[in-house]
PDB file of C-alpha atoms in Angstrom:
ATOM      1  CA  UNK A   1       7.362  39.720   4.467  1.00  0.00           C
ATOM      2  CA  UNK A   2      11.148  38.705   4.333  1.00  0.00           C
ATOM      3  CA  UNK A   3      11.184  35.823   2.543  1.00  0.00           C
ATOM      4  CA  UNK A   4      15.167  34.597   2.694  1.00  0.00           C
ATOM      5  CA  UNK A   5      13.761  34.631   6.274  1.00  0.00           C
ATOM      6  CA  UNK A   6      13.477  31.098   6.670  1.00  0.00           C
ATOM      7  CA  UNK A   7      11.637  31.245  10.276  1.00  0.00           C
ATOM      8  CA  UNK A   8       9.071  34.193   8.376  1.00  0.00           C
ATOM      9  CA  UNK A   9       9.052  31.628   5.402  1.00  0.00           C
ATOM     10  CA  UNK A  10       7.814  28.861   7.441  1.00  0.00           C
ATOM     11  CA  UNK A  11       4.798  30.786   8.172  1.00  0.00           C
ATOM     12  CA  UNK A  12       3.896  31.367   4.599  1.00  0.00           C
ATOM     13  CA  UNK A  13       4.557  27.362   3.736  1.00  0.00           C
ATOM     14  CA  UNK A  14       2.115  26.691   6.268  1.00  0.00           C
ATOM     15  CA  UNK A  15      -0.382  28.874   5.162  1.00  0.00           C
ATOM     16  CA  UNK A  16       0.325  27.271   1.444  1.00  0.00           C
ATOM     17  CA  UNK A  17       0.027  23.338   2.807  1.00  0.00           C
ATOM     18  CA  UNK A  18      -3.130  24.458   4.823  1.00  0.00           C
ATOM     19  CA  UNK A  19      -5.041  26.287   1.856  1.00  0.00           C
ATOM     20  CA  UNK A  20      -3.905  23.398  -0.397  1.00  0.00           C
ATOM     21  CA  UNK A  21      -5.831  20.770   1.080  1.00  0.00           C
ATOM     22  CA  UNK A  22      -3.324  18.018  -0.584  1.00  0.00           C
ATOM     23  CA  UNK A  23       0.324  17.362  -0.644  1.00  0.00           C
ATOM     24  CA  UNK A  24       2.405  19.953  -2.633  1.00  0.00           C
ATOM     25  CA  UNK A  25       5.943  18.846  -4.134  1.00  0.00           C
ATOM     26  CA  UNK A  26       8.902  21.074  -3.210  1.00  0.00           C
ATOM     27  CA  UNK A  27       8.737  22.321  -6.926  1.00  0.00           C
ATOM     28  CA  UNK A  28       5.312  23.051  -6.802  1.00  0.00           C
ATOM     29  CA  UNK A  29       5.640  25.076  -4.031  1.00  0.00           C
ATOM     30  CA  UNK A  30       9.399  27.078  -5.121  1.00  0.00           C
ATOM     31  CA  UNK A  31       6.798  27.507  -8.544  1.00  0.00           C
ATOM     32  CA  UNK A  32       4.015  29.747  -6.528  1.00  0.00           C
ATOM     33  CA  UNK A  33       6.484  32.713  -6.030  1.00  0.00           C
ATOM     34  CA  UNK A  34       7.319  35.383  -8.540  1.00  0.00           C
ATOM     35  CA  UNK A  35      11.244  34.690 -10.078  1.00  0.00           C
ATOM     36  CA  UNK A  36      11.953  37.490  -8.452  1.00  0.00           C
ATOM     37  CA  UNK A  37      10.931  36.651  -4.795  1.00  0.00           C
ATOM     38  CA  UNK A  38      11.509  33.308  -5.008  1.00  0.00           C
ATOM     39  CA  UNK A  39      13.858  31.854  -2.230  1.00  0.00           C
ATOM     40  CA  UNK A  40      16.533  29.862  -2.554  1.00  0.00           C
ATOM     41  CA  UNK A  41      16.265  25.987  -2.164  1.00  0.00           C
ATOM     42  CA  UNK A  42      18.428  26.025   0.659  1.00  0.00           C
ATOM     43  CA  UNK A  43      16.167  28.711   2.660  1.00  0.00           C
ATOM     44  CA  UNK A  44      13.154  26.702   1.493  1.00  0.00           C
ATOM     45  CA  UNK A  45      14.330  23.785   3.088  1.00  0.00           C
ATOM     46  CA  UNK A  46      15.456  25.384   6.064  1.00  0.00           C
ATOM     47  CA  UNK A  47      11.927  26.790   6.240  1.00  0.00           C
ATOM     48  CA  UNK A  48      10.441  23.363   6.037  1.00  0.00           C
ATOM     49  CA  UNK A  49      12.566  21.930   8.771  1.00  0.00           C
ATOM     50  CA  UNK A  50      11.589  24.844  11.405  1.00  0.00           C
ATOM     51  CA  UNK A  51       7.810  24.394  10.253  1.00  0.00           C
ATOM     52  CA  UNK A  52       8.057  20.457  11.088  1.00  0.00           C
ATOM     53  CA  UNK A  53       9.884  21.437  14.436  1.00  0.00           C
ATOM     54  CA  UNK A  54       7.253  24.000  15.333  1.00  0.00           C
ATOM     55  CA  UNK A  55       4.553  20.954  15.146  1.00  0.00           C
ATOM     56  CA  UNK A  56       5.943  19.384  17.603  1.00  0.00           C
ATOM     57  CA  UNK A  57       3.671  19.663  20.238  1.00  0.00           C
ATOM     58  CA  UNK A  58       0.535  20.300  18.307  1.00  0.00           C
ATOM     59  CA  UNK A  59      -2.202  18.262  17.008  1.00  0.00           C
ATOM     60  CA  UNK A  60      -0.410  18.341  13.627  1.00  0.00           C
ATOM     61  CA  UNK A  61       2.317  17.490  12.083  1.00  0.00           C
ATOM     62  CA  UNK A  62       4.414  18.255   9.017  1.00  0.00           C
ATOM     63  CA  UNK A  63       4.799  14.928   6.563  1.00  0.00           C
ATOM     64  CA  UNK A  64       6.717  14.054   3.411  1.00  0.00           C
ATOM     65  CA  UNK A  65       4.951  11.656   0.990  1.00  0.00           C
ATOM     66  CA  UNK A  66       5.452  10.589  -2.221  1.00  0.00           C
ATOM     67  CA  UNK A  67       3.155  13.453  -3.650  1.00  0.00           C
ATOM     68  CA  UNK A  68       5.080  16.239  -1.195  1.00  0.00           C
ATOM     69  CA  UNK A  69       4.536  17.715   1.658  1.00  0.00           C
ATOM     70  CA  UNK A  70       1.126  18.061   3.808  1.00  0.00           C
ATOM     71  CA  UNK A  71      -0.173  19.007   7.345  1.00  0.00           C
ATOM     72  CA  UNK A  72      -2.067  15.853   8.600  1.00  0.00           C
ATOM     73  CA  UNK A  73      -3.590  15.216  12.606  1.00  0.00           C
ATOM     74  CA  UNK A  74      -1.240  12.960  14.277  1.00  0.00           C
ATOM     75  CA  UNK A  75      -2.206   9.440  14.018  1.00  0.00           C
ATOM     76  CA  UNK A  76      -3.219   8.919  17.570  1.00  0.00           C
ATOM     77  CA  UNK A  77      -5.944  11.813  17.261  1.00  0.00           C
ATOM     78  CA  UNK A  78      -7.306   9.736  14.494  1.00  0.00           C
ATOM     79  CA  UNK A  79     -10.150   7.748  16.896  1.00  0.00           C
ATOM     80  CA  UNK A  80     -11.760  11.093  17.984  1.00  0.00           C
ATOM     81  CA  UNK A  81     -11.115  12.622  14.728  1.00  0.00           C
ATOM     82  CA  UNK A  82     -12.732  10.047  13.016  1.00  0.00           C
ATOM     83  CA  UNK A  83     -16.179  10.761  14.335  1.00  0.00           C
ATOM     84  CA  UNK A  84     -16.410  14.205  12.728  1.00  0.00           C
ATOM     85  CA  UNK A  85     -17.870  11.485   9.555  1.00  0.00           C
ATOM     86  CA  UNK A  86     -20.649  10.135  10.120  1.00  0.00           C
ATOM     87  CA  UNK A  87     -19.888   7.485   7.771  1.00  0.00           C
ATOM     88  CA  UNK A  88     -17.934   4.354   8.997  1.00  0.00           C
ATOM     89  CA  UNK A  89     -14.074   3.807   7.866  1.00  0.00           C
ATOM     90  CA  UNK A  90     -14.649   1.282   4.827  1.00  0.00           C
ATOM     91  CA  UNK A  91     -13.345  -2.055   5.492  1.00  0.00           C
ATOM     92  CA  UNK A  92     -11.058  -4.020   3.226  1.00  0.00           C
ATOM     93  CA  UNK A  93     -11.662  -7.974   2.954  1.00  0.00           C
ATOM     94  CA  UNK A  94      -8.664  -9.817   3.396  1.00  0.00           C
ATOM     95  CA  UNK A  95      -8.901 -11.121  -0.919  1.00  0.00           C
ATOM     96  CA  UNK A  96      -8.325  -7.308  -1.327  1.00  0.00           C
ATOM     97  CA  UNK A  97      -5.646  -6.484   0.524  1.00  0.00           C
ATOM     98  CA  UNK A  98      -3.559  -9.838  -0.293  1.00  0.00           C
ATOM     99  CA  UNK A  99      -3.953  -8.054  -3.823  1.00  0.00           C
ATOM    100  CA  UNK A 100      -2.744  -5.505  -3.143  1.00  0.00           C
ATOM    101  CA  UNK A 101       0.054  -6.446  -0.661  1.00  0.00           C
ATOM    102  CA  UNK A 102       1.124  -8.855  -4.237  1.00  0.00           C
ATOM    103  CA  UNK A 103       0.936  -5.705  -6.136  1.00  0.00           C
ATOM    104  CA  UNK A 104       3.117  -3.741  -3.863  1.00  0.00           C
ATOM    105  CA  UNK A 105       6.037  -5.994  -3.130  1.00  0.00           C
ATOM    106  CA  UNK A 106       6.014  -8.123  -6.532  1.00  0.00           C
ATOM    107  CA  UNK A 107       5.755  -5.415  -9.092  1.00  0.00           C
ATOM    108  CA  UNK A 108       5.232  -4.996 -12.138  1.00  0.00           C
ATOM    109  CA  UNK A 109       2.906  -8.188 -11.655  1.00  0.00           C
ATOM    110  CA  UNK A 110      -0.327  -9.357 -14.126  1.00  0.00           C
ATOM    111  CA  UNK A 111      -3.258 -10.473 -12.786  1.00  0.00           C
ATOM    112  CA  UNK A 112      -2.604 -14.222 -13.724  1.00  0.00           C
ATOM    113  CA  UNK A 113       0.693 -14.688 -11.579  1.00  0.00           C
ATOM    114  CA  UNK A 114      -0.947 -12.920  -8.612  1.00  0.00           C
ATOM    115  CA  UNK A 115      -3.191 -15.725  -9.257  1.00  0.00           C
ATOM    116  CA  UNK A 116      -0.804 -18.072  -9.370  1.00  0.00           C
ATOM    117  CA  UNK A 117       0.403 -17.026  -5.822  1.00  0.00           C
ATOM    118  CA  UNK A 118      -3.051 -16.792  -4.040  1.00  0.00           C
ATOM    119  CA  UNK A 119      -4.016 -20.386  -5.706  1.00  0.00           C
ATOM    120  CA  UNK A 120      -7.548 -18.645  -6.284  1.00  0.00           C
ATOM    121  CA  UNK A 121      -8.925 -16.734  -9.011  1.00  0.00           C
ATOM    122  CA  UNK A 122      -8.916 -12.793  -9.112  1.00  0.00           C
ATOM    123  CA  UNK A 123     -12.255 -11.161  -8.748  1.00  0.00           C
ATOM    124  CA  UNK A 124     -12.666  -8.243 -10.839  1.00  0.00           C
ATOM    125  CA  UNK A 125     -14.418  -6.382  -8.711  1.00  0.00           C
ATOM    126  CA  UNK A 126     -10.872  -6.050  -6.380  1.00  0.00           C
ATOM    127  CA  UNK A 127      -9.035  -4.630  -9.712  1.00  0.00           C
ATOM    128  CA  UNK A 128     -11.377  -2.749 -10.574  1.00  0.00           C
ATOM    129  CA  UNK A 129     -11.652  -0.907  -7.029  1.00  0.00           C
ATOM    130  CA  UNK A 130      -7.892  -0.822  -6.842  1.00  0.00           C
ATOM    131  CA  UNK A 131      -7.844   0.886 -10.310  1.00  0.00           C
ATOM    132  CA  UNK A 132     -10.509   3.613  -9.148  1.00  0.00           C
ATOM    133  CA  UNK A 133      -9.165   4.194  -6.071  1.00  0.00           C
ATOM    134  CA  UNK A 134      -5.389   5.171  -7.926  1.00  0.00           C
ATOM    135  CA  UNK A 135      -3.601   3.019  -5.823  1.00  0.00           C
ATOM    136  CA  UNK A 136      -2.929   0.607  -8.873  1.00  0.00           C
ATOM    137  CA  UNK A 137      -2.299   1.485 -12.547  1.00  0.00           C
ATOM    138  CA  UNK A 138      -1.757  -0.318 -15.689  1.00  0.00           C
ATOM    139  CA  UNK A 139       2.069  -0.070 -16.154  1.00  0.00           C
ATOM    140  CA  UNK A 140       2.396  -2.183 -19.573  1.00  0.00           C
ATOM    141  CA  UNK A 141       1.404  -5.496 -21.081  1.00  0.00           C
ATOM    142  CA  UNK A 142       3.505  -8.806 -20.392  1.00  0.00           C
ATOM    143  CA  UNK A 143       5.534 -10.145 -23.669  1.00  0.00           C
ATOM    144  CA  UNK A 144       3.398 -13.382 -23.545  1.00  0.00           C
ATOM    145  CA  UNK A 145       0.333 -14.694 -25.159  1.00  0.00           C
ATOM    146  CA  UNK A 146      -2.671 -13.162 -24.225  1.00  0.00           C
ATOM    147  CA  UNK A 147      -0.321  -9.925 -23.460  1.00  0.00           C
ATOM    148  CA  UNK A 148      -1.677  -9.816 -19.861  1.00  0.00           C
ATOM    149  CA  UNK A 149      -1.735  -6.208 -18.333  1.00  0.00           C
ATOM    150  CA  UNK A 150       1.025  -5.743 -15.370  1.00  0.00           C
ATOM    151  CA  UNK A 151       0.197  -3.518 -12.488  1.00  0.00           C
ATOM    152  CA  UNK A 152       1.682  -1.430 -10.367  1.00  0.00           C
ATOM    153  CA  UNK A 153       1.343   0.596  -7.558  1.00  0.00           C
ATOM    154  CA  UNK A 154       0.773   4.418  -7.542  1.00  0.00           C
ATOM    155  CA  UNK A 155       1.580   7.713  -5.837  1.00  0.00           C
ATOM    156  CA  UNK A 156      -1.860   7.698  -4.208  1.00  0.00           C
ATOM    157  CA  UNK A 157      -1.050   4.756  -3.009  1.00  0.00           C
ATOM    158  CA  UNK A 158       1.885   5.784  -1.261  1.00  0.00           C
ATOM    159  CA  UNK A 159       0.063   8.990   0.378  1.00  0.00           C
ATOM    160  CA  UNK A 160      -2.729   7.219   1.357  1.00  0.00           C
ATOM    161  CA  UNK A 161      -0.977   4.862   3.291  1.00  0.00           C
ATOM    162  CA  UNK A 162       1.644   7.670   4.993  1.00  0.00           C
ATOM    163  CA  UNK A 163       4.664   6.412   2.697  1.00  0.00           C
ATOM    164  CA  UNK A 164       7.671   8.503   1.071  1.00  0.00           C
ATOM    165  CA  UNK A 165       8.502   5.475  -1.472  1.00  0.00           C
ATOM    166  CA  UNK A 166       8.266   1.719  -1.649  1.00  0.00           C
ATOM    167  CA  UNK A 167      11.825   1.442   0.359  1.00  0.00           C
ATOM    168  CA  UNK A 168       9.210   2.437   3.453  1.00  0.00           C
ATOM    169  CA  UNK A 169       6.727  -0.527   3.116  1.00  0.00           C
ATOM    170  CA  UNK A 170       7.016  -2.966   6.327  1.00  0.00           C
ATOM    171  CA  UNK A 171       9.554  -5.780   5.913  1.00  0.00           C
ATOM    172  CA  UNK A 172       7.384  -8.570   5.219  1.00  0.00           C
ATOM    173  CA  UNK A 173       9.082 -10.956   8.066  1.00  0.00           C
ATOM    174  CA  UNK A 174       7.808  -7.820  10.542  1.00  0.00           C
ATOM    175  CA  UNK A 175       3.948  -8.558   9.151  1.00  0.00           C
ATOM    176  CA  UNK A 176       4.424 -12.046   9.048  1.00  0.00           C
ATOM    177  CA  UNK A 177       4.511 -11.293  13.386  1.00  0.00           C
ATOM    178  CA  UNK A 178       0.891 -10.061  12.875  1.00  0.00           C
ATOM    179  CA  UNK A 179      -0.293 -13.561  11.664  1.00  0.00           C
ATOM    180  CA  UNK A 180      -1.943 -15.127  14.871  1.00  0.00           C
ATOM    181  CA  UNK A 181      -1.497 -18.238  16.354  1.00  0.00           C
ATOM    182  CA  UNK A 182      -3.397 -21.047  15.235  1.00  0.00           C
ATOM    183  CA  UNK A 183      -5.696 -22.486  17.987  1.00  0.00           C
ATOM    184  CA  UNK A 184      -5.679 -25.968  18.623  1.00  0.00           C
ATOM    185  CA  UNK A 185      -9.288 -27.812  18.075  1.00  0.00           C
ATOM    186  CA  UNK A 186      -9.537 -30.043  21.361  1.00  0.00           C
ATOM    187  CA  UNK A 187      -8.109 -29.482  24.718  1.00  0.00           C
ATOM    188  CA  UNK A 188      -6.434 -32.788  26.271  1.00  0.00           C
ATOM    189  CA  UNK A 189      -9.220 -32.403  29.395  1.00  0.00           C
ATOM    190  CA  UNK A 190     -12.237 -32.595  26.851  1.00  0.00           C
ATOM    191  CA  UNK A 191     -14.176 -35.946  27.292  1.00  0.00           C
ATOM    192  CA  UNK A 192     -13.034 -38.635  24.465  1.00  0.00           C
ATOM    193  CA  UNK A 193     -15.534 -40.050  22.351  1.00  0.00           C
ATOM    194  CA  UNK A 194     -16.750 -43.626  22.690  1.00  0.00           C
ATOM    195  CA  UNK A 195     -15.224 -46.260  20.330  1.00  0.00           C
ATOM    196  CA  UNK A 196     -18.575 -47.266  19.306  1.00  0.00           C
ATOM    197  CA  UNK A 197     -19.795 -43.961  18.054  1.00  0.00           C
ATOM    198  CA  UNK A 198     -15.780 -43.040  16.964  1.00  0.00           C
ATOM    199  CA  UNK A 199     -16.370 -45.901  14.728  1.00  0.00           C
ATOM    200  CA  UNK A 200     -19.671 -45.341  12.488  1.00  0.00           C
ATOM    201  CA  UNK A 201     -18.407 -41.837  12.142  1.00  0.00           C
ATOM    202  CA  UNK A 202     -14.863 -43.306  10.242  1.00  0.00           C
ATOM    203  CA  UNK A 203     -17.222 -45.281   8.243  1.00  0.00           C
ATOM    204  CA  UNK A 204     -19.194 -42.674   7.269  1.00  0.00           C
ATOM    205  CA  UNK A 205     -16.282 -40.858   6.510  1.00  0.00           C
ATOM    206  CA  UNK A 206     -14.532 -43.116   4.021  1.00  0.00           C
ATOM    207  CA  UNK A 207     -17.600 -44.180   2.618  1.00  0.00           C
ATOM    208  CA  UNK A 208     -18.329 -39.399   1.816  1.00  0.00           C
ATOM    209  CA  UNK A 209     -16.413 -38.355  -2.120  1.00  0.00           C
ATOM    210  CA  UNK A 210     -13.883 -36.359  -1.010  1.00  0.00           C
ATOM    211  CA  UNK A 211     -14.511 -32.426  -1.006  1.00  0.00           C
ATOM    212  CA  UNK A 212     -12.055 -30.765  -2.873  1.00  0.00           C
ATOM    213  CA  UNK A 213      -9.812 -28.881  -0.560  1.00  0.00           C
ATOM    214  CA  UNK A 214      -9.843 -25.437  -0.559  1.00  0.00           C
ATOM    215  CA  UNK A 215      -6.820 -23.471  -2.516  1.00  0.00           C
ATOM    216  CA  UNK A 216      -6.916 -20.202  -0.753  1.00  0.00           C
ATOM    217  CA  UNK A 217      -3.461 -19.698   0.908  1.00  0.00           C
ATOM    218  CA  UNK A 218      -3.218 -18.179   4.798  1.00  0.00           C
ATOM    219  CA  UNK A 219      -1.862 -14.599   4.653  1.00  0.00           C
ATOM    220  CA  UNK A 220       1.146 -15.999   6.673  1.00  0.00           C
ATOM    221  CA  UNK A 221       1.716 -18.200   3.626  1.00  0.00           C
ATOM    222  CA  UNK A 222       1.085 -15.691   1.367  1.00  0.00           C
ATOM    223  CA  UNK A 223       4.488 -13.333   3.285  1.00  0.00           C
ATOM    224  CA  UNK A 224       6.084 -16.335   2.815  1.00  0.00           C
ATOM    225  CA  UNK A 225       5.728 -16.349  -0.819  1.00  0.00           C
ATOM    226  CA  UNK A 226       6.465 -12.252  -0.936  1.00  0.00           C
ATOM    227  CA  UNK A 227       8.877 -12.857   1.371  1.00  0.00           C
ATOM    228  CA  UNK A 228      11.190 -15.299  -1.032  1.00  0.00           C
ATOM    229  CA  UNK A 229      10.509 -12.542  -4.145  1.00  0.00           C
ATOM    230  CA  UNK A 230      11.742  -9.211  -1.786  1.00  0.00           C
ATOM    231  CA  UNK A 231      14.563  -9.427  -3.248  1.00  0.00           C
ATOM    232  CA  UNK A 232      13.150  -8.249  -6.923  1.00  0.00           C
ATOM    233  CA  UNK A 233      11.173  -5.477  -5.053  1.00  0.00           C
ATOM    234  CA  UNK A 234      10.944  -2.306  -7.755  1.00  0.00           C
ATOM    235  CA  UNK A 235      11.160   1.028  -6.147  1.00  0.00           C
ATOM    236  CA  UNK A 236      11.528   3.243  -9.017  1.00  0.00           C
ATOM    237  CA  UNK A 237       8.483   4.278 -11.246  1.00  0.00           C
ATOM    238  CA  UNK A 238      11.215   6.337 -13.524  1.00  0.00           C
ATOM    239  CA  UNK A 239      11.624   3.723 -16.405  1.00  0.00           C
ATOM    240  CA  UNK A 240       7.620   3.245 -16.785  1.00  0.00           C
ATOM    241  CA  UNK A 241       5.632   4.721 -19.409  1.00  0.00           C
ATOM    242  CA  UNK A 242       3.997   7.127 -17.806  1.00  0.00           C
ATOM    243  CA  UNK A 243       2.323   9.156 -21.354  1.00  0.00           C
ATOM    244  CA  UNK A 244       1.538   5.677 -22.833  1.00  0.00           C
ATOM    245  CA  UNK A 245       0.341   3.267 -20.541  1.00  0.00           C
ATOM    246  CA  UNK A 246      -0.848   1.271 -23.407  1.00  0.00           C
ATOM    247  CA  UNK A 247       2.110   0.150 -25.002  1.00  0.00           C
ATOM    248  CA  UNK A 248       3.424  -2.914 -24.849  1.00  0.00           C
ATOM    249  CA  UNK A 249       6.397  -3.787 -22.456  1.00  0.00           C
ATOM    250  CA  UNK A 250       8.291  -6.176 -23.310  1.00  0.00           C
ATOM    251  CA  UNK A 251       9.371  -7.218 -19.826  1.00  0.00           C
ATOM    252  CA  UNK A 252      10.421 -10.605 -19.304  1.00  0.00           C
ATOM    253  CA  UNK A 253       8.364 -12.566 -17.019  1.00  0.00           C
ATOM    254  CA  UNK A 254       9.732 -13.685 -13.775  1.00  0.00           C
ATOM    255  CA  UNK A 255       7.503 -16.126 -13.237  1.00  0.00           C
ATOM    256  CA  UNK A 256       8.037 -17.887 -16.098  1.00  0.00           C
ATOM    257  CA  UNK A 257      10.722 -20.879 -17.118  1.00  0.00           C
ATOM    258  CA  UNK A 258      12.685 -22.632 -13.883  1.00  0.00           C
ATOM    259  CA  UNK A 259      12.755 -19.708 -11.852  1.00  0.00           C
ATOM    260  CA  UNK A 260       8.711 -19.231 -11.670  1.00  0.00           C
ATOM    261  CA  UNK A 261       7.429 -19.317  -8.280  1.00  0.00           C
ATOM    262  CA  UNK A 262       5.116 -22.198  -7.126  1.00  0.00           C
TER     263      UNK A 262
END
């Protein structure tokens, strides 16, 4: 085999990405061949571009994650796929994945300010899934009292949801369009209720202790809330400790003082 063929080393790559099972980073793969065969990075990538053109067509394509590159079934395969498992696609509740939408866009965040923001406490059960399914990771420990744990999100994270880096996560005004319309309660045709009975039921009413209202924000107030901290969105994992998670990081809180978010 010819490999400063790039068309010849497509064929290999694909063979690589297929027996790999997971995504492989350009240096992982330029670290499989000998010194002496190796190609050069410009023929690898040329490689890698005809290999994503020759998917076109197929059932397959050629994608770039955070992790690397990997050959994945095209997305719109996935509801015929899917039934290969037996086992049902596990469903997120909505607690979990307002986590971890806080986690994405507000990072490095600690579990008390996403608390903050949801106006309800944090059940550790949701950390703790977050944390074994890699998508989250203890980044360092707020400068405050208590020296609360920040989290961030992962590379897992980033594969498992088809993304390159953070710069590729939805703008938050496009998911705030996903929020549905509220319904009204009554239509104007429904039959009104007889003063009589409309007025034992006031009485009965103000006469009830009021029930304490409930604190949990809608999702489309929770974009609203990510949606004002975008701008501080972190999108570079570089200056995080990745050999000693432990450590404290002494990283100013932006919650705190004047500018903390209500």
């Amino acid at each position: 085999m010819n490999l400063s063929d790039p068309r010849q080393l497509s064929t290999l790559i694909e063979a690589l990405l297929l027996a790999a099972g997971k995504p492989l980073s350009f240096d992982r793969l330029m670290e499989l061949f000998e010194e002496a065969e190796r190609p050069d990075a410009e023929v690898f990538r040329k490689a890698l571009a005809i290999l994503a053109g020759a998917c076109k067509g197929r059932a397959f394509e050629l994608k770039e994650v955070a992790s690397g590159y990997r050959l994945q079934v095209r997305d719109n395969f996935a509801p015929w796929v899917g039934r290969l498992w037996e086992e049902r696609p596990q469903r997120y509740s909505r607690a979990m994945l307002e986590t971890l939408a806080l986690i994405a866009y507000r990072q490095p965040i600690t579990r008390g300010e996403i608390e903050d923001i949801r106006g309800v406490a944090v059940n550790s059960h949701i950390v703790k899934t977050l944390l074994e399914r890699e998508w989250v990771r203890v980044v360092g420990y707020r400068d405050v009292p208590g020296k609360p744990a920040m989290f961030a999100t992962t590379k897992a994270f980033l594969d498992h949801f088809n993304l390159k880096n953070l710069d590729e996560l939805p703008p938050l005004a496009a998911l705030r369009e996903l929020e549905p319309e509220p319904v009204l309660a009554a239509d104007e045709d429904d039959p009104a209720v007889p003063d009589d009975l409309q007025a034992r039921a006031d009485l009965a009413a103000a006469d009830e202790t009021p029930a304490e209202p409930d604190r949990e924000t809608s999702f489309g107030s929770l974009l609203a809330e990510l949606d004002a901290m975008e701008q501080g969105l972190k999108t570079d994992f570089d200056d995080l400790d990745e050999a000693n998670p432990e450590a404290d990081a002494a990283v100013p809180s932006p919650m705190d003082g004047e500018s903390r978010d209500s």
